[in-house]
PDB file of C-alpha atoms in Angstrom:
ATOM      1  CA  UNK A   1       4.032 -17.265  15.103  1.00 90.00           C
ATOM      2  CA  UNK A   2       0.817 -16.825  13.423  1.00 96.00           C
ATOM      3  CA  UNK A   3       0.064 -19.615  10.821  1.00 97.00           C
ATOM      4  CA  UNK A   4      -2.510 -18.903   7.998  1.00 98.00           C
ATOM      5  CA  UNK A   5      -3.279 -20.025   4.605  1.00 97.00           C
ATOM      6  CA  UNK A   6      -1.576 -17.186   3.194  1.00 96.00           C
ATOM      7  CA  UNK A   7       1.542 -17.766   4.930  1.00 98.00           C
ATOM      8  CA  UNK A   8       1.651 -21.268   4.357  1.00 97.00           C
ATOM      9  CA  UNK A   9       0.735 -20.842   0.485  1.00 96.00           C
ATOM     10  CA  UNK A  10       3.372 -17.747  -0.290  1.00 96.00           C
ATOM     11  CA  UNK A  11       6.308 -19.400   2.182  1.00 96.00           C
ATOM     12  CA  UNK A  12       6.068 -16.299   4.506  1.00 98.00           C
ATOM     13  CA  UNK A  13       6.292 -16.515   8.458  1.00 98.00           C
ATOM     14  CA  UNK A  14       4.161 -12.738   9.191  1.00 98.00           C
ATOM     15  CA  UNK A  15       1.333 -12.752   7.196  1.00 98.00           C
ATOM     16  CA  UNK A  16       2.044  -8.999   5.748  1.00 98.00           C
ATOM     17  CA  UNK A  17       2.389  -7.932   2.566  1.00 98.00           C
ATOM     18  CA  UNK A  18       3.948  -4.773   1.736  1.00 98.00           C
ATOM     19  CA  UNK A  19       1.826  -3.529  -1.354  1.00 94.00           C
ATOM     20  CA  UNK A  20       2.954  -2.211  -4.319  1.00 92.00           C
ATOM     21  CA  UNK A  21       3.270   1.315  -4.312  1.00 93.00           C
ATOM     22  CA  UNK A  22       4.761   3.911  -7.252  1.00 92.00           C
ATOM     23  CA  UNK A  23       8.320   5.168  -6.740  1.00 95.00           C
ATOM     24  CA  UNK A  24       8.441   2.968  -3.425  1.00 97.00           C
ATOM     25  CA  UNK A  25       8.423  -0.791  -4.061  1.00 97.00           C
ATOM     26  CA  UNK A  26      12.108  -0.775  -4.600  1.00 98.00           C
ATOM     27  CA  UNK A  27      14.853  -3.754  -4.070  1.00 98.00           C
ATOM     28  CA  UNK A  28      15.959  -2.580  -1.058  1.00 98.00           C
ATOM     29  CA  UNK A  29      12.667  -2.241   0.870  1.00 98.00           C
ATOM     30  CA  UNK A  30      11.650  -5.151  -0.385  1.00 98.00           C
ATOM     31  CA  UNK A  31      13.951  -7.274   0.263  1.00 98.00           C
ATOM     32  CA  UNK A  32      14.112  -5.915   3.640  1.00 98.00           C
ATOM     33  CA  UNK A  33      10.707  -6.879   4.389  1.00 98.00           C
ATOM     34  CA  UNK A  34      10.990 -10.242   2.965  1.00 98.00           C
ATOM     35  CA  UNK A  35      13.790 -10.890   4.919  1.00 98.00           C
ATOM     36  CA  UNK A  36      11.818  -9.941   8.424  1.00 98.00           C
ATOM     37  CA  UNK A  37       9.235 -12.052   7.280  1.00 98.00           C
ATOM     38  CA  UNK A  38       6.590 -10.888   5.428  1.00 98.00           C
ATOM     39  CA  UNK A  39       5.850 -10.352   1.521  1.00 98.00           C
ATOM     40  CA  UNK A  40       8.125  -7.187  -0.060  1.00 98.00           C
ATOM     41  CA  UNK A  41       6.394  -6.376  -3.455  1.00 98.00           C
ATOM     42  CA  UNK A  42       8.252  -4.601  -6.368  1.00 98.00           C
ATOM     43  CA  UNK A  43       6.298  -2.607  -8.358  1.00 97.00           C
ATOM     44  CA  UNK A  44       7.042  -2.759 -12.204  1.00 97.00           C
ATOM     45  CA  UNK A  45       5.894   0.092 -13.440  1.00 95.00           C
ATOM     46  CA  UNK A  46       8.138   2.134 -11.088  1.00 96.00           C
ATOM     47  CA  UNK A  47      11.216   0.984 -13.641  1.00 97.00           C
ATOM     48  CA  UNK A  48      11.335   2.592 -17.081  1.00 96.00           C
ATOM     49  CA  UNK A  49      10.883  -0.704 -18.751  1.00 97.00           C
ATOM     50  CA  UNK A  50      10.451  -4.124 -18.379  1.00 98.00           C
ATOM     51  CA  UNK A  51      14.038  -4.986 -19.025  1.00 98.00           C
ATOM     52  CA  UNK A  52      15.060  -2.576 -16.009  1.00 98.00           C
ATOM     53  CA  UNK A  53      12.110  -4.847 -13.835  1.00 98.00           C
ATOM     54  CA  UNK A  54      14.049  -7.927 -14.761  1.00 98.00           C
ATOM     55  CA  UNK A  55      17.250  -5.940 -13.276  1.00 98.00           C
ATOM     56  CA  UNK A  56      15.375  -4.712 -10.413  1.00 98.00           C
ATOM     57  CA  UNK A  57      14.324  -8.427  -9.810  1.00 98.00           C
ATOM     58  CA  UNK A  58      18.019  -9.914 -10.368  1.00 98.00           C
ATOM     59  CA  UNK A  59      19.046  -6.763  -7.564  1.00 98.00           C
ATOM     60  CA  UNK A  60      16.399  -8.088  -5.269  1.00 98.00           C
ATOM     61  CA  UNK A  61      17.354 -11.392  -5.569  1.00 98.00           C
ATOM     62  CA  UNK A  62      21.167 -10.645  -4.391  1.00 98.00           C
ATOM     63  CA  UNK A  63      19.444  -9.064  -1.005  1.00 98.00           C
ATOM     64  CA  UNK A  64      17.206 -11.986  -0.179  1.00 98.00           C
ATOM     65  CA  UNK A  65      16.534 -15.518  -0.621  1.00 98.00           C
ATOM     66  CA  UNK A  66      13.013 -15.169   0.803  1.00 98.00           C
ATOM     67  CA  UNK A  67      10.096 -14.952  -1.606  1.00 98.00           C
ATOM     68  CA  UNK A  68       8.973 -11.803  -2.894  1.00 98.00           C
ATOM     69  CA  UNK A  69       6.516 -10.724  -5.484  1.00 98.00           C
ATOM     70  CA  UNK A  70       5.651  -8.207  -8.597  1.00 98.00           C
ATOM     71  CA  UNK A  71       3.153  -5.784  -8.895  1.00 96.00           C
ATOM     72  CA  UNK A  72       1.418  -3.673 -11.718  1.00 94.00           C
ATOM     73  CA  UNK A  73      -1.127  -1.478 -11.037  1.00 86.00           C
ATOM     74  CA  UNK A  74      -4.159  -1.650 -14.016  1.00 83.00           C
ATOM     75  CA  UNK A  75      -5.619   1.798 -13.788  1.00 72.00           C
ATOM     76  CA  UNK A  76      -6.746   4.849 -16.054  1.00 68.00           C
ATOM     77  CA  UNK A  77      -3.289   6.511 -17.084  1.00 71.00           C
ATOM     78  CA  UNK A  78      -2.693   9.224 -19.581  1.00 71.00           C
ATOM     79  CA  UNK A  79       0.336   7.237 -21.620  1.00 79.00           C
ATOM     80  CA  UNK A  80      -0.787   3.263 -21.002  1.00 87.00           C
ATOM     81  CA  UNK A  81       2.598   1.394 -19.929  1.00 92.00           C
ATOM     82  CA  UNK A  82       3.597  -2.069 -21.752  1.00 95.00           C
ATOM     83  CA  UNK A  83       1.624  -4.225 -19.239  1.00 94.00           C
ATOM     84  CA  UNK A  84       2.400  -7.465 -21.397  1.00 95.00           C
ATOM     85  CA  UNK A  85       6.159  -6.902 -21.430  1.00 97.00           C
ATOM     86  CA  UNK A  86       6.341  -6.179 -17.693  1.00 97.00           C
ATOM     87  CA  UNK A  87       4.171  -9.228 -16.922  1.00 97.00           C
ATOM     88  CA  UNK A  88       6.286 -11.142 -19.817  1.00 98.00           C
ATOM     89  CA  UNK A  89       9.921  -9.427 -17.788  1.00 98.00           C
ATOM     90  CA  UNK A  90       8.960 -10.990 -14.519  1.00 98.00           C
ATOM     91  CA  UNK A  91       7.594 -14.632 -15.142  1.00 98.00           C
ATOM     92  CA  UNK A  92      10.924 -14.533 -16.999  1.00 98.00           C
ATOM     93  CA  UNK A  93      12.784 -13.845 -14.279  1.00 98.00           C
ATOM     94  CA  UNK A  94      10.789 -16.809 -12.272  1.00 98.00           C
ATOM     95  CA  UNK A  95       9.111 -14.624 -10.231  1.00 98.00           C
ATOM     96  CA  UNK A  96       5.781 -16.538  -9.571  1.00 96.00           C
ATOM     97  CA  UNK A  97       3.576 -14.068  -6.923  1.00 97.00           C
ATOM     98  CA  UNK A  98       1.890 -11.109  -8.918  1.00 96.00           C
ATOM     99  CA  UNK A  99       0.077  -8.532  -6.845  1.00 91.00           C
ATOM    100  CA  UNK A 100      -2.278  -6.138  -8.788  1.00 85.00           C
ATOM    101  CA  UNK A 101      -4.582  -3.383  -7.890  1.00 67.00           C
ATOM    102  CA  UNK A 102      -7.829  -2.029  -8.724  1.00 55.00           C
ATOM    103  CA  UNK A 103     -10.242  -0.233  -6.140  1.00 51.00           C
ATOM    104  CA  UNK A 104     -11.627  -0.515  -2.349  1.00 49.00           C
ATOM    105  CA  UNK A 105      -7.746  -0.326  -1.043  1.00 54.00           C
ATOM    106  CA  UNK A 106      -6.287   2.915   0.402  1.00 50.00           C
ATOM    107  CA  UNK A 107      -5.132   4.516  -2.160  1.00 71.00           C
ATOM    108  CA  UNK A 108      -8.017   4.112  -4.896  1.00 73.00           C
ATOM    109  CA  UNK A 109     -11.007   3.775  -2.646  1.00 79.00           C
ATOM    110  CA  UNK A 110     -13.656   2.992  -5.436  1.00 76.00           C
ATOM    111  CA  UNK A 111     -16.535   5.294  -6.151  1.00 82.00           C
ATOM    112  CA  UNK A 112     -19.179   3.995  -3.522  1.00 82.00           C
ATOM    113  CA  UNK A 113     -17.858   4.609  -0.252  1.00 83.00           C
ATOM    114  CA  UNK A 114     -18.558   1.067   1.329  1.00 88.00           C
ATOM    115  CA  UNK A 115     -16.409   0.639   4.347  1.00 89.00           C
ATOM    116  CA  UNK A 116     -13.434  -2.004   4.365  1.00 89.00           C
ATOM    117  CA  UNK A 117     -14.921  -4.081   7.210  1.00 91.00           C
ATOM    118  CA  UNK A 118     -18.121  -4.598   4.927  1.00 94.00           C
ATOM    119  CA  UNK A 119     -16.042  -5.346   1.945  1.00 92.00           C
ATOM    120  CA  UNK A 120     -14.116  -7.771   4.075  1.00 94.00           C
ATOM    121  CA  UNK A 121     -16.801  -9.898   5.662  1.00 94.00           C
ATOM    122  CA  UNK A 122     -18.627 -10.061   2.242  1.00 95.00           C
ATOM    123  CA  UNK A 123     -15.739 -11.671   0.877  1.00 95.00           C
ATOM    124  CA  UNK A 124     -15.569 -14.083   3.832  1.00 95.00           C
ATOM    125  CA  UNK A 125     -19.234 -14.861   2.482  1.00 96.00           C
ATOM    126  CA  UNK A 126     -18.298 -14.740  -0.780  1.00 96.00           C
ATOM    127  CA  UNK A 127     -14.734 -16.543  -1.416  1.00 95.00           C
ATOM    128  CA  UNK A 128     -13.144 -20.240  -1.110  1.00 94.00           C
ATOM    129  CA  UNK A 129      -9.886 -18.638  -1.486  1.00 94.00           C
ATOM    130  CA  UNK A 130      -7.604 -16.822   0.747  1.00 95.00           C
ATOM    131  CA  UNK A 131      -7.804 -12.874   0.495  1.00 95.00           C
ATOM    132  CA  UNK A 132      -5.682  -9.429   1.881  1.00 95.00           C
ATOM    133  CA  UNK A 133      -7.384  -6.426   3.604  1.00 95.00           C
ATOM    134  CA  UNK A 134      -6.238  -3.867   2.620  1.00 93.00           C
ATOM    135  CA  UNK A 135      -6.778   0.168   3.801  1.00 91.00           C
ATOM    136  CA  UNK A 136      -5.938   1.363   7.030  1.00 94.00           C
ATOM    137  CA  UNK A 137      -3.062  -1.214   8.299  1.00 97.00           C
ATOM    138  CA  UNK A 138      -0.628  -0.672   9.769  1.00 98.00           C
ATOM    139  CA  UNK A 139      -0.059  -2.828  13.377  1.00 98.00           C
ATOM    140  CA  UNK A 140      -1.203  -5.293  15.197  1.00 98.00           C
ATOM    141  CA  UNK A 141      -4.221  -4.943  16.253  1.00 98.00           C
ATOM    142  CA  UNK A 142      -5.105  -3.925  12.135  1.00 98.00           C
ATOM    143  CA  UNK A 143      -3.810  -7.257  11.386  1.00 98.00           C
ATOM    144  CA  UNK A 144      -5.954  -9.154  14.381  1.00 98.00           C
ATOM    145  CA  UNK A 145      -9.306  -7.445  13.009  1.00 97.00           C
ATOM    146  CA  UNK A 146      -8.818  -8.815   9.578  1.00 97.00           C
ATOM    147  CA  UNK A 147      -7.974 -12.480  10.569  1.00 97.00           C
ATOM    148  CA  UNK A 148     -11.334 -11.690  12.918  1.00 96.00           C
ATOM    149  CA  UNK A 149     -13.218 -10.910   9.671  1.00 96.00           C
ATOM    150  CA  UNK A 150     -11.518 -13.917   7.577  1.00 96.00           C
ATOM    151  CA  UNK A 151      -8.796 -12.261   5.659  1.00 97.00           C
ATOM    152  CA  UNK A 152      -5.554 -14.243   5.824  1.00 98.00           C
ATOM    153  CA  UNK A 153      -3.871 -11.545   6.488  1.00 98.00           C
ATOM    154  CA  UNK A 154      -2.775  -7.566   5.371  1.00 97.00           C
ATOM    155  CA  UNK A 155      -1.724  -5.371   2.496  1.00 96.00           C
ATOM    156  CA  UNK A 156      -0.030  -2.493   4.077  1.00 97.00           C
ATOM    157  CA  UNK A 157       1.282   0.530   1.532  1.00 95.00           C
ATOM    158  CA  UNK A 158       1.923   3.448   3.541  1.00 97.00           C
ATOM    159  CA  UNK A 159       3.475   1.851   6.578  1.00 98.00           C
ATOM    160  CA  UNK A 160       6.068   0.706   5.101  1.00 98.00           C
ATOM    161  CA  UNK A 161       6.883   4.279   3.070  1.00 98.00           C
ATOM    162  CA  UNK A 162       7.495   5.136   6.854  1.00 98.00           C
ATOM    163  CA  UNK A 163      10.564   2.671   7.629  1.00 98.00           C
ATOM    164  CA  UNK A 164      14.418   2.902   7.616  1.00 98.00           C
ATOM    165  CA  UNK A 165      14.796   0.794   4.415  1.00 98.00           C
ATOM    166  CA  UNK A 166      12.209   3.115   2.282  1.00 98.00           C
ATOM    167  CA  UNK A 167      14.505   5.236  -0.157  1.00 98.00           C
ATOM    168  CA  UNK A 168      11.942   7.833  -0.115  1.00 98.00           C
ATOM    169  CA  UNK A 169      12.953  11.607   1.318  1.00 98.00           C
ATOM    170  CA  UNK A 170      13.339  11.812   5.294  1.00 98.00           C
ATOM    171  CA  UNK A 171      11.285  14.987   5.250  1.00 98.00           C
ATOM    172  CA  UNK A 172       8.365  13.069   3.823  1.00 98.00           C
ATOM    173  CA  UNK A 173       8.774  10.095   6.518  1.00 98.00           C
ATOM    174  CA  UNK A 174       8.969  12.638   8.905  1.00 98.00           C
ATOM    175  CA  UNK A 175       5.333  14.425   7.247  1.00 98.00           C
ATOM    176  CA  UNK A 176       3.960  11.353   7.418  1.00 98.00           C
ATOM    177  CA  UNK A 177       4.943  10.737  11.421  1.00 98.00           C
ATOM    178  CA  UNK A 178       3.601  14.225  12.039  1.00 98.00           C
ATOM    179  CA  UNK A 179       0.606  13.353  10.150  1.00 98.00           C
ATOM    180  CA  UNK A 180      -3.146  12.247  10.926  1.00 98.00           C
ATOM    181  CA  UNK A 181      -6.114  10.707   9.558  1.00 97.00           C
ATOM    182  CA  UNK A 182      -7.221  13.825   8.502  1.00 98.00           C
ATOM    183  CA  UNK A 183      -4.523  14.596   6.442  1.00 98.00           C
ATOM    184  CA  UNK A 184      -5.839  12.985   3.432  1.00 97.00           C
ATOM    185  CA  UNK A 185      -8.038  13.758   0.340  1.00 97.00           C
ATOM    186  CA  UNK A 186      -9.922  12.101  -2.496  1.00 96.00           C
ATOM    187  CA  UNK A 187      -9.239  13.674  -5.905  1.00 96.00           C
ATOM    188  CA  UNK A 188     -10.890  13.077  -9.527  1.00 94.00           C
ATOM    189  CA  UNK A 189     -13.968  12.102  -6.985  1.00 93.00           C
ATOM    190  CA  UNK A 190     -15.889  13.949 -10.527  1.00 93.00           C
ATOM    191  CA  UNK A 191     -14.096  11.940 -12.872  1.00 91.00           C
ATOM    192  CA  UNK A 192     -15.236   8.892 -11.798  1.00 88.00           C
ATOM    193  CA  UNK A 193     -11.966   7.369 -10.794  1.00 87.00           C
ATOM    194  CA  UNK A 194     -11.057   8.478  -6.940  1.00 90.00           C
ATOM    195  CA  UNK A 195      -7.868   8.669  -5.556  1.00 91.00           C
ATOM    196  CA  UNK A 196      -6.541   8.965  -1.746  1.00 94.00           C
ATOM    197  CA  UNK A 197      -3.470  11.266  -1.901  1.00 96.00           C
ATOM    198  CA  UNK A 198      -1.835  13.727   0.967  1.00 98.00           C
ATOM    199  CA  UNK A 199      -3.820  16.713   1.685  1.00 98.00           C
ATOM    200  CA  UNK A 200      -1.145  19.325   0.666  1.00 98.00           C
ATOM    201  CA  UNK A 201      -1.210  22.891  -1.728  1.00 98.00           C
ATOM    202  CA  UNK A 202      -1.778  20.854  -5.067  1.00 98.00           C
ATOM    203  CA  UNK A 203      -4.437  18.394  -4.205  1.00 98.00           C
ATOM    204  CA  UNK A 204      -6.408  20.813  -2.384  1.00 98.00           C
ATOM    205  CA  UNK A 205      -6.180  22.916  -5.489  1.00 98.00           C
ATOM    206  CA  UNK A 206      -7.241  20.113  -7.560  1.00 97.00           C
ATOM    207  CA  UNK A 207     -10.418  19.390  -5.390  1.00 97.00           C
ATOM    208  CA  UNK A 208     -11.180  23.050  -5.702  1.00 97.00           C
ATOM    209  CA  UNK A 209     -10.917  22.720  -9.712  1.00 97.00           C
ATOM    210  CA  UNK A 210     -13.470  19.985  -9.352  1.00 97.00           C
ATOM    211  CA  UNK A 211     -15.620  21.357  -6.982  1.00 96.00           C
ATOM    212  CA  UNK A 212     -16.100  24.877  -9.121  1.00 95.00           C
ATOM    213  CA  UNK A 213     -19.354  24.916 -11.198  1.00 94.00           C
ATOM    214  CA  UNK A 214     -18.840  23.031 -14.270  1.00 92.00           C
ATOM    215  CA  UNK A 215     -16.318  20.794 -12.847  1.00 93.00           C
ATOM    216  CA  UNK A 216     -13.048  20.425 -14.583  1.00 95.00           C
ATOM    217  CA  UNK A 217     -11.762  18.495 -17.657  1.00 93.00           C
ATOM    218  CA  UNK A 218      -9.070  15.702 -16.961  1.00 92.00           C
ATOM    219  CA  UNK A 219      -6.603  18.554 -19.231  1.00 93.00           C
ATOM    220  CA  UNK A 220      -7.272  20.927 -16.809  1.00 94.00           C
ATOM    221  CA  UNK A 221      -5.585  18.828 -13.877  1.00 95.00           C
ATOM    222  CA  UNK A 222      -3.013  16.960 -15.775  1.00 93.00           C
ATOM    223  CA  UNK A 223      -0.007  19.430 -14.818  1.00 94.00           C
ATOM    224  CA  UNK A 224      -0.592  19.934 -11.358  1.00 95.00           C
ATOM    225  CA  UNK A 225      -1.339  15.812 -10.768  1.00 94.00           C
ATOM    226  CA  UNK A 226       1.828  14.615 -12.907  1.00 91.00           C
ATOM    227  CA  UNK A 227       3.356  11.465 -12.286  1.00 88.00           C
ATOM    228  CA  UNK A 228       6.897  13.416 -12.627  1.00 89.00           C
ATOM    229  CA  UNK A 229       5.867  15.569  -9.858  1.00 94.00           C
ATOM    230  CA  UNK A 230       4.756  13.184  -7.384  1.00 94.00           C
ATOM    231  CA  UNK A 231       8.347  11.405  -8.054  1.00 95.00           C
ATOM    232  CA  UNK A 232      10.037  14.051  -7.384  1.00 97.00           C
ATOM    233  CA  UNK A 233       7.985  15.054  -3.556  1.00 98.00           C
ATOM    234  CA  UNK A 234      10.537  11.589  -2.773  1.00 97.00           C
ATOM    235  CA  UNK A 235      13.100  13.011  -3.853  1.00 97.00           C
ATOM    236  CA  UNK A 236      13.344  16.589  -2.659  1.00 97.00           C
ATOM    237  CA  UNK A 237      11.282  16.462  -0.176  1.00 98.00           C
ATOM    238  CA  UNK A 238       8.726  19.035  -0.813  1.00 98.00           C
ATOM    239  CA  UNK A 239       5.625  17.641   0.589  1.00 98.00           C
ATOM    240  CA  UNK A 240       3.795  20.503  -1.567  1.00 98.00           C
ATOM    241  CA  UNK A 241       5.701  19.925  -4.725  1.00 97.00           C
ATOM    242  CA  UNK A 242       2.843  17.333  -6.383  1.00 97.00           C
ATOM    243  CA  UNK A 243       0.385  14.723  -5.625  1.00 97.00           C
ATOM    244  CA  UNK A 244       1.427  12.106  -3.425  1.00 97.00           C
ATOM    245  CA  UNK A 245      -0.612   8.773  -2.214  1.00 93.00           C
ATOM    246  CA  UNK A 246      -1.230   8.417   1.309  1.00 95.00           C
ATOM    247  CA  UNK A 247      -3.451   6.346   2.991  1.00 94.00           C
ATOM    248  CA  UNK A 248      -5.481   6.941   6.433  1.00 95.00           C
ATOM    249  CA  UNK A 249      -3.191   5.070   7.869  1.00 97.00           C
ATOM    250  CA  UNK A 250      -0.681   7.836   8.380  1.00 98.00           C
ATOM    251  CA  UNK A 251      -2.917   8.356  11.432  1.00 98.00           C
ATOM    252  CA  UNK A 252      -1.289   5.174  12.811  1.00 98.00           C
ATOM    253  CA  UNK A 253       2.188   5.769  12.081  1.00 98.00           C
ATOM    254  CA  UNK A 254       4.320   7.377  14.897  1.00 98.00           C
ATOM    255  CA  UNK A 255       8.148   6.489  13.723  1.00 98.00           C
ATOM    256  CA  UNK A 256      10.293   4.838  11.029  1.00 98.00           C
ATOM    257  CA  UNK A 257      11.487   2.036  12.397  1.00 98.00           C
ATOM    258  CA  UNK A 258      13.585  -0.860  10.064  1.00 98.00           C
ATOM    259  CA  UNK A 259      10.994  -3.116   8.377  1.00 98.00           C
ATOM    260  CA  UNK A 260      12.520  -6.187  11.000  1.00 98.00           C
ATOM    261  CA  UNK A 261      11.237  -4.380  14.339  1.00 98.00           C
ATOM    262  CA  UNK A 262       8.249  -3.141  12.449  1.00 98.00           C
ATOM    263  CA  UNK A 263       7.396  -6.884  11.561  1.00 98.00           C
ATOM    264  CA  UNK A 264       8.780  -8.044  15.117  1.00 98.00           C
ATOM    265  CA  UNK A 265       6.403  -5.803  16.889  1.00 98.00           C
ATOM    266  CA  UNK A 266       3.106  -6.492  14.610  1.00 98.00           C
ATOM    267  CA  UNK A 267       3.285 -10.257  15.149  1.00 98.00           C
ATOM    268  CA  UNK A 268       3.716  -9.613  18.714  1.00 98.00           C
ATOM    269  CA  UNK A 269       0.709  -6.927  18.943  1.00 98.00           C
ATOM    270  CA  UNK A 270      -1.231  -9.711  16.976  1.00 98.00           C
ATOM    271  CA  UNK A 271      -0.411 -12.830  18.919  1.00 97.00           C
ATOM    272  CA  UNK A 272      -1.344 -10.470  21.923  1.00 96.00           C
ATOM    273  CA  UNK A 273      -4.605  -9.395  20.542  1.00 96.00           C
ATOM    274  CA  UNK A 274      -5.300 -13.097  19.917  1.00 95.00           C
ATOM    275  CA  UNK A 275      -4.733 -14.100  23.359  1.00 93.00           C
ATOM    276  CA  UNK A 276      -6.977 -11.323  25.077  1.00 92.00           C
ATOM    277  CA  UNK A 277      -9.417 -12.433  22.619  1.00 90.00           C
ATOM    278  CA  UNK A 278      -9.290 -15.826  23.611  1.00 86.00           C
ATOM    279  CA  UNK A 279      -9.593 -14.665  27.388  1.00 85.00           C
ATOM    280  CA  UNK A 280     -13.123 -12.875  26.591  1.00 85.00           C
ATOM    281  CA  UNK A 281     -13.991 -16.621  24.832  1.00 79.00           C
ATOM    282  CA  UNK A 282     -12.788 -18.419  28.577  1.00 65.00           C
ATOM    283  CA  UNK A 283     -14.407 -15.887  30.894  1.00 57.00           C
ATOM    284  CA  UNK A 284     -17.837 -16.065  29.340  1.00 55.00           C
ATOM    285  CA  UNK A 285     -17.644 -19.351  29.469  1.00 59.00           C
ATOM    286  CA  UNK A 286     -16.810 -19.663  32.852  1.00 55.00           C
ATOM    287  CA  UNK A 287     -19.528 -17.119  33.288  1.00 57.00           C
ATOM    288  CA  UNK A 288     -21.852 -19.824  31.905  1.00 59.00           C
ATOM    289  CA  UNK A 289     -20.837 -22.806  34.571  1.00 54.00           C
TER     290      UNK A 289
END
């Protein structure tokens, strides 16, 4: 078992978290992944209101008695959600772990392009408190090279779209398994606020929009990148239907496994990667006597 502050702090025995993502974090995947070890986030503003989030949390609860957290996402959105009254739902529900995000994670990169293993060792410089990665995990050795650089462990979003417990359509898991890293693409890159999504009919029209002379006009795009339409790629199926976030690490992902043998099988390709590590450590010492 790998120990860190994280785990120790949040009451977890893998230190995972499954991030929040839109139309994903539901009560069954997360409390599947709580129960296998790890952190199973719900994410608020995937329920129509905060009264639904406290049902979503009392549904969660009846699936696991393992901690699990809340997320909601504070971004640029056309029709701003009641952020209070979600945050207000869930602390009174008891739930006491809030994840939120911002930028420099998969799915909104930031605007400056600085790699995640810069990000992550400045923070190691920068923070007395324990910190995620987060972009680009998905297995062991992911979660091995961010304990390396200080983090206390990983944020993992698309990895766990790809499991047994995810309720979103098979077709997509199975898009996402016949995926790579080069199946993704940054959109509103000209409206200052980038996004990762798939690389499929309607976000390679929208880069096209942008890239045209002039640019385009937030109006312009906001049919063809509409929430409604990237809910409904989970539910039919139609990997070209809308805009859907993916992360690079679909390059990673070769099945859909149940979140327990997915956590099973990162610990062990962890504790692994920390013993060969250690090995390098003994020989050059050796080397030295």
């Amino acid at each position: 078992m790998i120990t860190t502050q994280l785990t120790q702090a949040l009451g977890i025995t893998v230190p995972v978290v499954q991030g929040g993502m839109q139309w994903v974090g539901l009560p069954k995947l997360v409390a599947a992944v709580s129960n296998a070890g790890g952190l199973g986030i719900l994410t608020a503003l995937t329920q129509p209101s905060p009264e639904a989030l406290r049902e979503a949390i009392r549904k969660t609860r009846t699936m696991t008695s393992k901690p699990f957290g809340v997320n909601i996402t504070i971004l640029p959105t056309i029709t701003p959600p009641d952020y209070e009254g979600y945050a207000r739902a869930a602390i009174a529900e008891g739930v006491k772990i809030f994840e939120t995000a911002g930028n420099n994670r998969a799915g909104h990169p930031g605007e400056e392009d600085i790699p995640g293993i810069i990000l992550l060792a400045r923070a190691a410089n920068e923070l007395n408190v324990p910190y995620l990665a987060s972009g680009g995990f998905a297995d062991g050795r992911g979660l091995v090279a961010a304990l390396s650089l200080g983090a206390s462990g990983i944020n993992c979003g698309t990895r766990f779209m790809c499991t047994e417990e995810s309720e979103i359509h098979p077709n997509i898991k199975q898009k996402i398994i016949d995926s790579t890293e080069q199946d993704t693409i940054h959109i509103f890159r000209t409206l200052n606020n980038t996004a990762r999504v798939f690389k499929n009919k309607v976000s390679t029209e929208v880069v096209r929009l942008e890239r045209r002379p002039g640019g385009a006009k937030f109006e312009e795009l906001r049919e063809l990148v509409s929430g409604a339409r990237g809910r409904l790629v989970y539910e039919n199926g139609d990997p070209d239907y809308g805009i859907w976030s993916a992360g690079l690490a679909v390059g990673l992902i070769n099945d859909a496994p149940s979140c327990e043998v997915l956590l099973r099988r990162i610990e062990k390709e962890a504790e692994d990667g920390i013993g060969n590590l250690s090995n390098l450590v003994s020989l050059k010492q050796k080397a030295k006597l």
